[in-house]
CSV table of N, CA and C in Angstrom, one decimal:
chain,number,residue,atom,x,y,z
A,56,MET,N,49.9,80.6,56.7
A,56,MET,CA,51.0,81.4,57.1
A,56,MET,C,51.3,81.1,58.5
A,57,ALA,N,52.4,80.7,59.1
A,57,ALA,CA,52.7,80.5,60.5
A,57,ALA,C,53.1,81.9,61.1
A,58,LYS,N,52.5,82.1,62.3
A,58,LYS,CA,52.8,83.1,63.0
A,58,LYS,C,54.1,83.4,63.8
A,59,GLN,N,54.8,84.3,63.7
A,59,GLN,CA,56.0,84.4,64.3
A,59,GLN,C,56.0,85.0,65.6
A,60,THR,N,56.7,84.2,66.7
A,60,THR,CA,56.5,84.7,67.9
A,60,THR,C,57.6,85.7,68.3
A,61,ARG,N,57.6,86.7,68.9
A,61,ARG,CA,58.7,87.6,69.4
A,61,ARG,C,59.0,87.4,70.9
A,62,SER,N,60.1,87.4,71.2
A,62,SER,CA,60.5,87.4,72.5
A,62,SER,C,60.2,88.8,73.2
A,63,ALA,N,60.0,88.7,74.6
A,63,ALA,CA,59.7,89.9,75.2
A,63,ALA,C,60.8,90.9,75.1
A,64,ALA,N,62.0,90.3,75.5
A,64,ALA,CA,63.3,91.4,75.3
A,64,ALA,C,64.0,90.8,74.0
A,65,PRO,N,64.2,91.7,73.1
A,65,PRO,CA,64.9,91.7,71.9
A,65,PRO,C,66.3,91.2,72.2
A,66,GLN,N,67.1,90.5,71.5
A,66,GLN,CA,68.3,90.2,71.5
A,66,GLN,C,69.1,91.2,70.9
A,67,ARG,N,70.0,91.8,71.7
A,67,ARG,CA,71.0,92.7,71.1
A,67,ARG,C,72.4,92.2,70.8
A,68,ALA,N,72.7,92.5,69.7
A,68,ALA,CA,74.1,91.7,69.3
A,68,ALA,C,75.2,92.6,70.1
A,69,PHE,N,76.3,91.9,70.2
A,69,PHE,CA,77.6,92.4,70.9
A,69,PHE,C,78.3,93.4,70.1
A,70,ARG,N,78.4,94.7,70.5
A,70,ARG,CA,79.2,95.5,69.8
A,70,ARG,C,80.4,95.9,70.5
A,71,VAL,N,81.3,96.1,69.9
A,71,VAL,CA,82.6,96.6,70.4
A,71,VAL,C,82.6,98.3,70.3
A,72,THR,N,82.4,98.9,71.4
A,72,THR,CA,82.4,100.2,71.8
A,72,THR,C,84.1,100.8,71.9
A,73,PRO,N,84.1,101.9,71.8
A,73,PRO,CA,85.5,102.5,72.3
A,73,PRO,C,85.7,102.2,73.9
A,74,ARG,N,84.6,102.3,74.6
A,74,ARG,CA,84.7,102.1,76.1
A,74,ARG,C,85.1,100.6,76.4
A,75,ARG,N,84.5,99.7,75.6
A,75,ARG,CA,85.0,98.3,75.8
A,75,ARG,C,86.2,98.1,75.4
A,76,ALA,N,86.6,98.4,74.1
A,76,ALA,CA,87.8,98.4,73.7
A,76,ALA,C,88.9,98.7,74.6
A,77,LEU,N,88.7,100.0,75.3
A,77,LEU,CA,89.7,100.4,76.3
A,77,LEU,C,89.6,99.4,77.5
A,78,ALA,N,88.6,99.2,77.9
A,78,ALA,CA,88.5,98.2,79.1
A,78,ALA,C,89.1,96.8,78.8
A,79,ALA,N,89.0,96.4,77.4
A,79,ALA,CA,89.8,95.1,77.0
A,79,ALA,C,91.2,95.3,77.0
A,80,VAL,N,91.9,96.4,76.9
A,80,VAL,CA,93.3,96.7,76.9
A,80,VAL,C,93.8,97.1,78.4
A,81,LEU,N,92.9,98.0,78.9
A,81,LEU,CA,93.2,98.4,80.5
A,81,LEU,C,93.4,97.0,81.6
A,82,VAL,N,92.4,96.0,81.3
A,82,VAL,CA,92.1,95.0,82.3
A,82,VAL,C,93.5,94.3,82.5
A,83,PRO,N,93.9,93.6,81.1
A,83,PRO,CA,95.1,92.7,81.1
A,83,PRO,C,96.2,93.7,81.6
A,84,LEU,N,96.4,94.8,81.3
A,84,LEU,CA,97.6,95.7,81.7
A,84,LEU,C,97.4,95.7,83.2
A,85,ALA,N,96.5,96.2,83.9
A,85,ALA,CA,96.2,95.9,85.2
A,85,ALA,C,96.6,94.7,85.8
A,86,ALA,N,96.2,93.6,85.3
A,86,ALA,CA,96.6,92.2,85.8
A,86,ALA,C,98.2,92.1,85.8
A,87,LEU,N,98.8,92.3,84.8
A,87,LEU,CA,100.1,92.3,84.4
A,87,LEU,C,101.0,93.2,85.5
A,88,PHE,N,100.4,94.4,85.8
A,88,PHE,CA,101.1,95.3,86.7
A,88,PHE,C,100.9,94.7,87.9
A,89,VAL,N,100.0,94.2,88.5
A,89,VAL,CA,99.8,93.3,89.8
A,89,VAL,C,100.9,92.4,89.8
A,90,LEU,N,100.9,91.6,88.9
A,90,LEU,CA,101.9,90.4,88.9
A,90,LEU,C,103.4,90.6,88.9
A,91,GLN,N,103.4,91.8,88.2
A,91,GLN,CA,105.0,92.1,88.2
A,91,GLN,C,105.4,93.1,89.4
A,92,ASN,N,104.5,93.6,90.3
A,92,ASN,CA,104.9,94.4,91.3
A,92,ASN,C,104.3,93.8,92.7
A,93,ARG,N,104.5,92.6,93.0
A,93,ARG,CA,104.1,91.9,94.3
A,93,ARG,C,105.1,91.8,95.3
A,94,ASN,N,106.2,92.5,95.0
A,94,ASN,CA,107.2,92.4,96.1
A,94,ASN,C,106.7,93.5,97.3
A,95,SER,N,107.1,93.2,98.5
A,95,SER,CA,106.6,94.1,99.7
A,95,SER,C,107.6,95.3,99.9
A,96,THR,N,107.1,96.3,100.1
A,96,THR,CA,107.9,97.6,100.3
A,96,THR,C,107.6,98.2,101.8
A,97,SER,N,108.4,98.9,102.2
A,97,SER,CA,108.4,99.6,103.3
A,97,SER,C,108.0,100.8,103.1
A,98,ILE,N,106.9,101.5,103.9
A,98,ILE,CA,106.5,102.9,103.9
A,98,ILE,C,106.8,103.7,105.2
A,99,ASP,N,107.5,104.6,105.3
A,99,ASP,CA,107.6,105.4,106.5
A,99,ASP,C,107.0,106.5,106.3
A,100,LEU,N,106.0,107.1,107.2
A,100,LEU,CA,105.6,108.6,107.4
A,100,LEU,C,105.5,108.9,108.7
A,101,PHE,N,106.3,109.9,109.2
A,101,PHE,CA,106.5,110.1,110.5
A,101,PHE,C,106.8,109.2,111.3
A,102,TRP,N,106.1,108.7,112.1
A,102,TRP,CA,106.2,107.6,113.2
A,102,TRP,C,105.5,106.5,112.7
A,103,ILE,N,104.9,106.4,111.7
A,103,ILE,CA,104.1,105.2,111.1
A,103,ILE,C,105.0,104.4,110.2
A,104,SER,N,105.2,103.1,110.3
A,104,SER,CA,105.9,102.3,109.4
A,104,SER,C,105.1,101.1,108.9
A,105,LEU,N,105.0,101.0,107.7
A,105,LEU,CA,104.0,99.8,107.1
A,105,LEU,C,104.7,99.0,106.1
A,106,GLN,N,104.3,97.9,105.9
A,106,GLN,CA,104.9,96.9,105.0
A,106,GLN,C,103.6,96.7,103.9
A,107,ALA,N,103.7,96.7,102.7
A,107,ALA,CA,102.5,96.5,101.9
A,107,ALA,C,103.1,96.3,100.4
A,108,PRO,N,102.4,95.5,99.6
A,108,PRO,CA,102.8,95.1,98.3
A,108,PRO,C,103.0,96.4,97.5
A,109,LEU,N,103.8,96.5,96.7
A,109,LEU,CA,104.1,97.8,95.8
A,109,LEU,C,102.9,98.0,94.8
A,110,TRP,N,102.4,97.0,94.4
A,110,TRP,CA,101.2,97.5,93.5
A,110,TRP,C,100.2,98.3,94.5
A,111,LEU,N,99.9,97.7,95.6
A,111,LEU,CA,98.9,98.4,96.3
A,111,LEU,C,99.2,99.8,96.9
A,112,VAL,N,100.5,100.0,97.2
A,112,VAL,CA,100.8,101.4,97.5
A,112,VAL,C,100.7,102.3,96.2
A,113,LEU,N,101.0,101.8,95.1
A,113,LEU,CA,100.9,102.8,94.0
A,113,LEU,C,99.4,103.0,93.7
A,114,VAL,N,98.7,101.8,93.8
A,114,VAL,CA,97.1,102.0,93.6
A,114,VAL,C,96.6,103.1,94.6
A,115,ILE,N,96.9,103.1,95.8
A,115,ILE,CA,96.4,104.0,96.8
A,115,ILE,C,97.0,105.5,96.4
A,116,ILE,N,98.2,105.5,96.2
A,116,ILE,CA,98.8,107.0,95.6
A,116,ILE,C,98.0,107.6,94.6
A,117,PHE,N,97.7,106.7,93.5
A,117,PHE,CA,96.9,107.1,92.3
A,117,PHE,C,95.5,107.5,92.9
A,118,ALA,N,95.1,106.8,93.7
A,118,ALA,CA,93.5,107.1,94.1
A,118,ALA,C,93.6,108.4,94.9
A,119,VAL,N,94.7,108.7,95.8
A,119,VAL,CA,94.5,109.8,96.6
A,119,VAL,C,94.8,110.9,95.6
A,120,GLY,N,95.7,110.8,94.5
A,120,GLY,CA,95.8,111.9,93.5
A,120,GLY,C,94.7,112.2,92.9
A,121,TRP,N,93.9,111.0,92.2
A,121,TRP,CA,92.8,111.3,91.7
A,121,TRP,C,91.7,112.0,92.4
A,122,VAL,N,91.5,111.6,93.8
A,122,VAL,CA,90.4,112.3,94.6
A,122,VAL,C,90.8,113.8,94.8
A,123,ALA,N,92.3,114.1,95.2
A,123,ALA,CA,92.6,115.4,95.1
A,123,ALA,C,92.5,116.2,93.9
A,124,GLY,N,92.7,115.7,93.0
A,124,GLY,CA,92.4,116.5,91.5
A,124,GLY,C,91.0,116.9,91.3
A,125,PHE,N,90.1,115.6,91.8
A,125,PHE,CA,88.7,115.9,91.5
A,125,PHE,C,88.2,116.9,92.6
A,126,LEU,N,88.6,117.1,93.8
A,126,LEU,CA,88.2,118.2,94.6
A,126,LEU,C,88.7,119.4,94.3
A,127,PHE,N,90.0,119.6,93.8
A,127,PHE,CA,90.3,121.0,93.4
A,127,PHE,C,89.5,121.3,92.1
A,128,ALA,N,89.3,120.5,91.4
A,128,ALA,CA,88.7,120.9,90.0
A,128,ALA,C,87.1,121.2,90.2
A,129,ARG,N,86.5,120.7,91.2
A,129,ARG,CA,85.0,121.1,91.7
A,129,ARG,C,85.1,122.5,92.2
A,130,GLY,N,86.1,123.0,92.5
A,130,GLY,CA,86.1,124.4,93.2
A,130,GLY,C,86.2,125.4,92.2
A,131,ARG,N,86.4,125.0,90.9
A,131,ARG,CA,86.7,125.9,89.7
A,131,ARG,C,85.4,126.3,89.3
């Protein structure tokens, strides 16, 4: 009888988890969002005026809102 050799690291089969499925949906949506919102926009805040792509402005506003929500939730 021939001896079977086992590799040091067993091969794991690729499984579709809910987290991977959500990522597979969100990544193409994010790419589509960026492609459709490449126009430059002007942002005026007090004496500061900036030009930036609309997608970047929206991502920054989303991030600021997420951080603010995280900080307010930590206090509870």
